[in-house]
Amino acid sequence: MSIVVTGATGHLGKFVVEGLLEKVPAEQITAVVRSEEKGAGFAARGVKIAVADYNAPETFDGLFAAGDKVLLISGSEIDKNRVAQHQVVIDAAKAAGVALLAYTSAPGSLTAALANDHRGTEEALLASGLPYALLRNGWYNENYTEQLAPVLQYSAVTHAAGEGRVSSAARADYAAAAVAVLAGEGHENKTYELGGDTAWSFAEYAAELSGQTGKEIANNAVPVEALTGILTGAGLPEPLAAILAGVDASIEKGELVVSSGDLSRLIGRPTTPIADSIAVALKA
């Protein structure tokens, strides 16, 4: 029996594998990567490496074994048919008879276009009849703190979320929740709504940035159409810009406030406040 992590060298996957190494022997972990080179660091520590790609279904043939627990980390290629990519993994997992397939989804409350692929994948997973765990990850602190350069350059947080609030948490928090499910017991056929303990507004985010940098950072709320234009002007393809601006529209409606407490319960500690992630990013 292995614990298998797809997308194991991605931003989230790396944290998951690191967390698993603290809980189970390395030889019980399989990291699914796109190339041997990407997995070399984990291989050196005893983790099994499997080379596979969501866009090449044949690469998943025989990858899983009966009794495996699998974490399907959602693909990052928003412009591809992500439901079809994920179906490849679901089909391979069903053929093998895995014990659990956990999927990193989006909050059930999110109606933005970004959530469509997640809803489609959840439907495919439930239709498969596999034992599942839906890890409905809320927004990551890093979605904001890794994009601080333009904010600091223009001394403004520009968004289309109005006075909406976000229950974000650090990427490492969501990874720890996945580790708890994969290394623990009793998570079959469960849905977890995951988000940070404390929701914040963009006005509060701008104020926190101002306090930590000593610069006056403005809270610049704009209409969704204006934000789409700003993002395309910065070089993003228009469909992607529209999707991202659509998330802000959902934030304004309160769709990224997650008050279940599931995340802190799963990880056994409070989630990481946005202020802490800002501090880390400013030191980097």
C-alpha positions as semicolon CSV with decimal commas, in nm:
position;residue;x (nm);y (nm);z (nm)
1;M;0,000;0,000;0,000
2;S;0,128;0,340;-0,099
3;I;0,015;0,693;-0,042
4;V;0,030;0,843;-0,390
5;V;0,049;1,219;-0,450
6;T;-0,007;1,356;-0,801
7;G;0,150;1,689;-0,892
8;A;0,402;1,612;-0,621
9;T;0,655;1,880;-0,716
10;G;0,400;2,159;-0,751
11;H;0,348;2,436;-0,496
12;L;0,101;2,234;-0,288
13;G;0,234;1,886;-0,365
14;K;0,580;1,960;-0,227
15;F;0,429;2,055;0,109
16;V;0,215;1,739;0,110
17;V;0,509;1,506;0,045
18;E;0,719;1,685;0,308
19;G;0,435;1,644;0,558
20;L;0,391;1,275;0,475
21;L;0,764;1,215;0,529
22;E;0,709;1,322;0,892
23;K;0,426;1,070;0,935
24;V;0,505;0,755;0,736
25;P;0,816;0,575;0,604
26;A;0,945;0,720;0,276
27;E;0,902;0,389;0,093
28;Q;0,526;0,410;0,153
29;I;0,504;0,738;-0,045
30;T;0,485;0,761;-0,424
31;A;0,536;1,102;-0,583
32;V;0,383;1,139;-0,930
33;V;0,591;1,383;-1,135
34;R;0,624;1,484;-1,499
35;S;0,995;1,402;-1,520
36;E;1,253;1,203;-1,323
37;E;1,458;1,520;-1,279
38;K;1,175;1,696;-1,097
39;G;1,144;1,409;-0,851
40;A;1,516;1,363;-0,789
41;G;1,515;1,540;-0,453
42;F;1,239;1,319;-0,315
43;A;1,391;1,005;-0,470
44;A;1,714;1,076;-0,282
45;R;1,514;1,058;0,041
46;G;1,360;0,720;-0,039
47;V;1,031;0,831;-0,192
48;K;0,914;0,621;-0,487
49;I;0,887;0,822;-0,809
50;A;0,633;0,764;-1,086
51;V;0,645;0,965;-1,407
52;A;0,300;1,047;-1,545
53;D;0,109;1,332;-1,705
54;Y;-0,262;1,415;-1,689
55;N;-0,249;1,480;-2,065
56;A;-0,116;1,129;-2,141
57;P;-0,367;0,874;-2,003
58;E;-0,143;0,576;-2,082
59;T;0,116;0,701;-1,833
60;F;-0,126;0,621;-1,550
61;D;-0,176;0,257;-1,660
62;G;-0,074;0,036;-1,367
63;L;0,049;0,331;-1,160
64;F;-0,191;0,262;-0,869
65;A;-0,236;-0,060;-0,672
66;A;-0,527;-0,199;-0,472
67;G;-0,541;-0,039;-0,129
68;D;-0,348;0,276;-0,224
69;K;-0,457;0,614;-0,092
70;V;-0,433;0,873;-0,367
71;L;-0,428;1,252;-0,356
72;L;-0,541;1,403;-0,685
73;I;-0,412;1,760;-0,684
74;S;-0,614;1,958;-0,935
75;G;-0,432;2,051;-1,254
76;S;-0,306;2,407;-1,289
77;E;-0,374;2,442;-1,663
78;I;-0,699;2,637;-1,644
79;D;-0,704;2,667;-2,024
80;K;-0,710;2,286;-2,067
81;N;-1,003;2,052;-2,007
82;R;-0,918;1,987;-1,644
83;V;-1,218;1,758;-1,587
84;A;-1,090;1,528;-1,862
85;Q;-0,739;1,542;-1,713
86;H;-0,871;1,447;-1,370
87;Q;-1,091;1,172;-1,519
88;V;-0,770;1,000;-1,632
89;V;-0,662;0,967;-1,269
90;I;-1,009;0,866;-1,148
91;D;-1,033;0,592;-1,412
92;A;-0,688;0,455;-1,326
93;A;-0,770;0,463;-0,954
94;K;-1,097;0,278;-1,011
95;A;-0,928;0,015;-1,226
96;A;-0,675;-0,048;-0,947
97;G;-0,928;-0,052;-0,664
98;V;-0,768;0,216;-0,448
99;A;-0,883;0,257;-0,088
100;L;-0,929;0,634;-0,106
101;L;-0,914;0,909;-0,366
102;A;-0,883;1,256;-0,214
103;Y;-0,929;1,556;-0,442
104;T;-0,829;1,920;-0,390
105;S;-1,145;2,102;-0,490
106;A;-1,291;2,450;-0,432
107;P;-1,534;2,573;-0,165
108;G;-1,889;2,452;-0,219
109;S;-2,011;2,812;-0,195
110;L;-1,797;2,933;-0,488
111;T;-2,001;2,999;-0,804
112;A;-1,724;3,169;-1,006
113;A;-1,624;3,006;-1,336
114;L;-1,303;2,889;-1,167
115;A;-1,512;2,638;-0,970
116;N;-1,671;2,473;-1,276
117;D;-1,386;2,227;-1,331
118;H;-1,390;2,137;-0,963
119;R;-1,765;2,070;-0,962
120;G;-1,725;1,857;-1,277
121;T;-1,444;1,657;-1,118
122;E;-1,643;1,605;-0,798
123;E;-1,932;1,467;-1,005
124;A;-1,697;1,231;-1,190
125;L;-1,544;1,113;-0,863
126;L;-1,880;1,046;-0,701
127;A;-2,001;0,866;-1,016
128;S;-1,695;0,638;-1,004
129;G;-1,810;0,477;-0,681
130;L;-1,461;0,510;-0,531
131;P;-1,422;0,594;-0,161
132;Y;-1,350;0,966;-0,175
133;A;-1,251;1,267;0,033
134;L;-1,330;1,611;-0,104
135;L;-1,079;1,867;0,022
136;R;-1,253;2,188;-0,077
137;N;-0,961;2,426;-0,041
138;G;-1,037;2,792;0,009
139;W;-0,812;3,070;-0,114
140;Y;-0,439;3,062;-0,033
141;N;-0,263;3,349;0,146
142;E;0,007;3,309;-0,119
143;N;-0,238;3,402;-0,396
144;Y;-0,183;3,754;-0,266
145;T;0,151;3,753;-0,086
146;E;0,337;3,607;-0,386
147;Q;0,211;3,899;-0,599
148;L;0,334;4,187;-0,386
149;A;0,574;4,346;-0,639
150;P;0,308;4,543;-0,833
151;V;0,126;4,627;-0,509
152;L;0,441;4,780;-0,361
153;Q;0,537;4,945;-0,692
154;Y;0,205;5,126;-0,723
155;S;0,132;5,152;-0,348
156;A;-0,216;5,009;-0,402
157;V;-0,410;4,686;-0,360
158;T;-0,629;4,678;-0,671
159;H;-0,926;4,439;-0,664
160;A;-1,291;4,404;-0,760
161;A;-1,410;4,249;-0,435
162;G;-1,569;4,554;-0,277
163;E;-1,604;4,499;0,097
164;G;-1,609;4,120;0,059
165;R;-1,404;3,902;0,289
166;V;-1,170;3,606;0,229
167;S;-1,110;3,312;0,466
168;S;-0,762;3,241;0,333
169;A;-0,493;3,024;0,488
170;A;-0,134;2,935;0,404
171;R;-0,063;2,672;0,140
172;A;0,114;2,469;0,409
173;D;-0,210;2,461;0,612
174;Y;-0,406;2,303;0,325
175;A;-0,121;2,059;0,267
176;A;-0,129;1,959;0,634
177;A;-0,502;1,886;0,600
178;A;-0,433;1,658;0,304
179;V;-0,163;1,481;0,506
180;A;-0,405;1,430;0,797
181;V;-0,657;1,268;0,561
182;L;-0,403;1,051;0,375
183;A;-0,215;0,934;0,684
184;G;-0,522;0,906;0,906
185;E;-0,832;0,687;0,916
186;G;-1,205;0,741;0,885
187;H;-1,206;1,003;0,609
188;E;-1,387;0,796;0,346
189;N;-1,679;0,968;0,171
190;K;-1,628;1,291;0,364
191;T;-1,640;1,648;0,234
192;Y;-1,428;1,908;0,410
193;E;-1,488;2,282;0,359
194;L;-1,143;2,426;0,423
195;G;-1,056;2,788;0,498
196;G;-0,872;3,012;0,738
197;D;-0,997;3,082;1,089
198;T;-1,025;3,457;1,030
199;A;-1,173;3,622;0,721
200;W;-1,027;3,956;0,611
201;S;-1,125;4,236;0,375
202;F;-0,902;4,406;0,119
203;A;-0,917;4,725;0,322
204;E;-0,771;4,530;0,615
205;Y;-0,516;4,368;0,384
206;A;-0,401;4,708;0,256
207;A;-0,381;4,838;0,613
208;E;-0,171;4,537;0,720
209;L;0,065;4,592;0,427
210;S;0,091;4,960;0,516
211;G;0,180;4,873;0,875
212;Q;0,441;4,615;0,782
213;T;0,609;4,814;0,503
214;G;0,583;5,162;0,652
215;K;0,440;5,277;0,316
216;E;0,085;5,400;0,264
217;I;-0,080;5,123;0,058
218;A;-0,418;5,228;-0,083
219;N;-0,725;5,005;-0,100
220;N;-0,819;5,047;-0,468
221;A;-1,158;4,885;-0,535
222;V;-1,261;4,884;-0,902
223;P;-1,544;4,726;-1,107
224;V;-1,496;4,371;-1,238
225;E;-1,466;4,494;-1,599
226;A;-1,192;4,738;-1,500
227;L;-0,996;4,468;-1,320
228;T;-1,025;4,241;-1,624
229;G;-0,879;4,522;-1,835
230;I;-0,596;4,582;-1,588
231;L;-0,505;4,212;-1,588
232;T;-0,510;4,183;-1,966
233;G;-0,302;4,501;-1,982
234;A;-0,049;4,327;-1,757
235;G;-0,020;4,046;-2,011
236;L;-0,273;3,786;-1,897
237;P;-0,486;3,619;-2,168
238;E;-0,837;3,766;-2,160
239;P;-1,014;3,438;-2,065
240;L;-0,782;3,392;-1,765
241;A;-0,817;3,759;-1,665
242;A;-1,196;3,721;-1,672
243;I;-1,180;3,409;-1,455
244;L;-0,962;3,582;-1,195
245;A;-1,178;3,893;-1,191
246;G;-1,479;3,664;-1,153
247;V;-1,332;3,530;-0,831
248;D;-1,327;3,885;-0,694
249;A;-1,696;3,917;-0,784
250;S;-1,758;3,600;-0,583
251;I;-1,560;3,741;-0,290
252;E;-1,783;4,048;-0,292
253;K;-2,083;3,812;-0,258
254;G;-1,922;3,638;0,041
255;E;-1,852;3,313;-0,143
256;L;-1,495;3,275;-0,013
257;V;-1,589;3,304;0,353
258;V;-1,551;2,951;0,494
259;S;-1,666;2,925;0,854
260;S;-1,677;2,545;0,900
261;G;-1,363;2,525;1,115
262;D;-1,272;2,204;0,926
263;L;-0,919;2,317;0,840
264;S;-0,800;2,398;1,191
265;R;-0,971;2,082;1,323
266;L;-0,797;1,860;1,067
267;I;-0,452;2,009;1,127
268;G;-0,493;2,039;1,504
269;R;-0,383;2,401;1,527
270;P;-0,495;2,749;1,424
271;T;-0,453;2,840;1,058
272;T;-0,184;3,086;0,946
273;P;-0,305;3,450;0,951
274;I;-0,257;3,660;0,639
275;A;-0,035;3,895;0,844
276;D;0,213;3,612;0,904
277;S;0,229;3,527;0,533
278;I;0,281;3,894;0,448
279;A;0,575;3,906;0,690
280;V;0,731;3,598;0,530
281;A;0,685;3,739;0,179
282;L;0,839;4,076;0,269
283;K;1,150;3,902;0,407
284;A;1,195;3,694;0,089
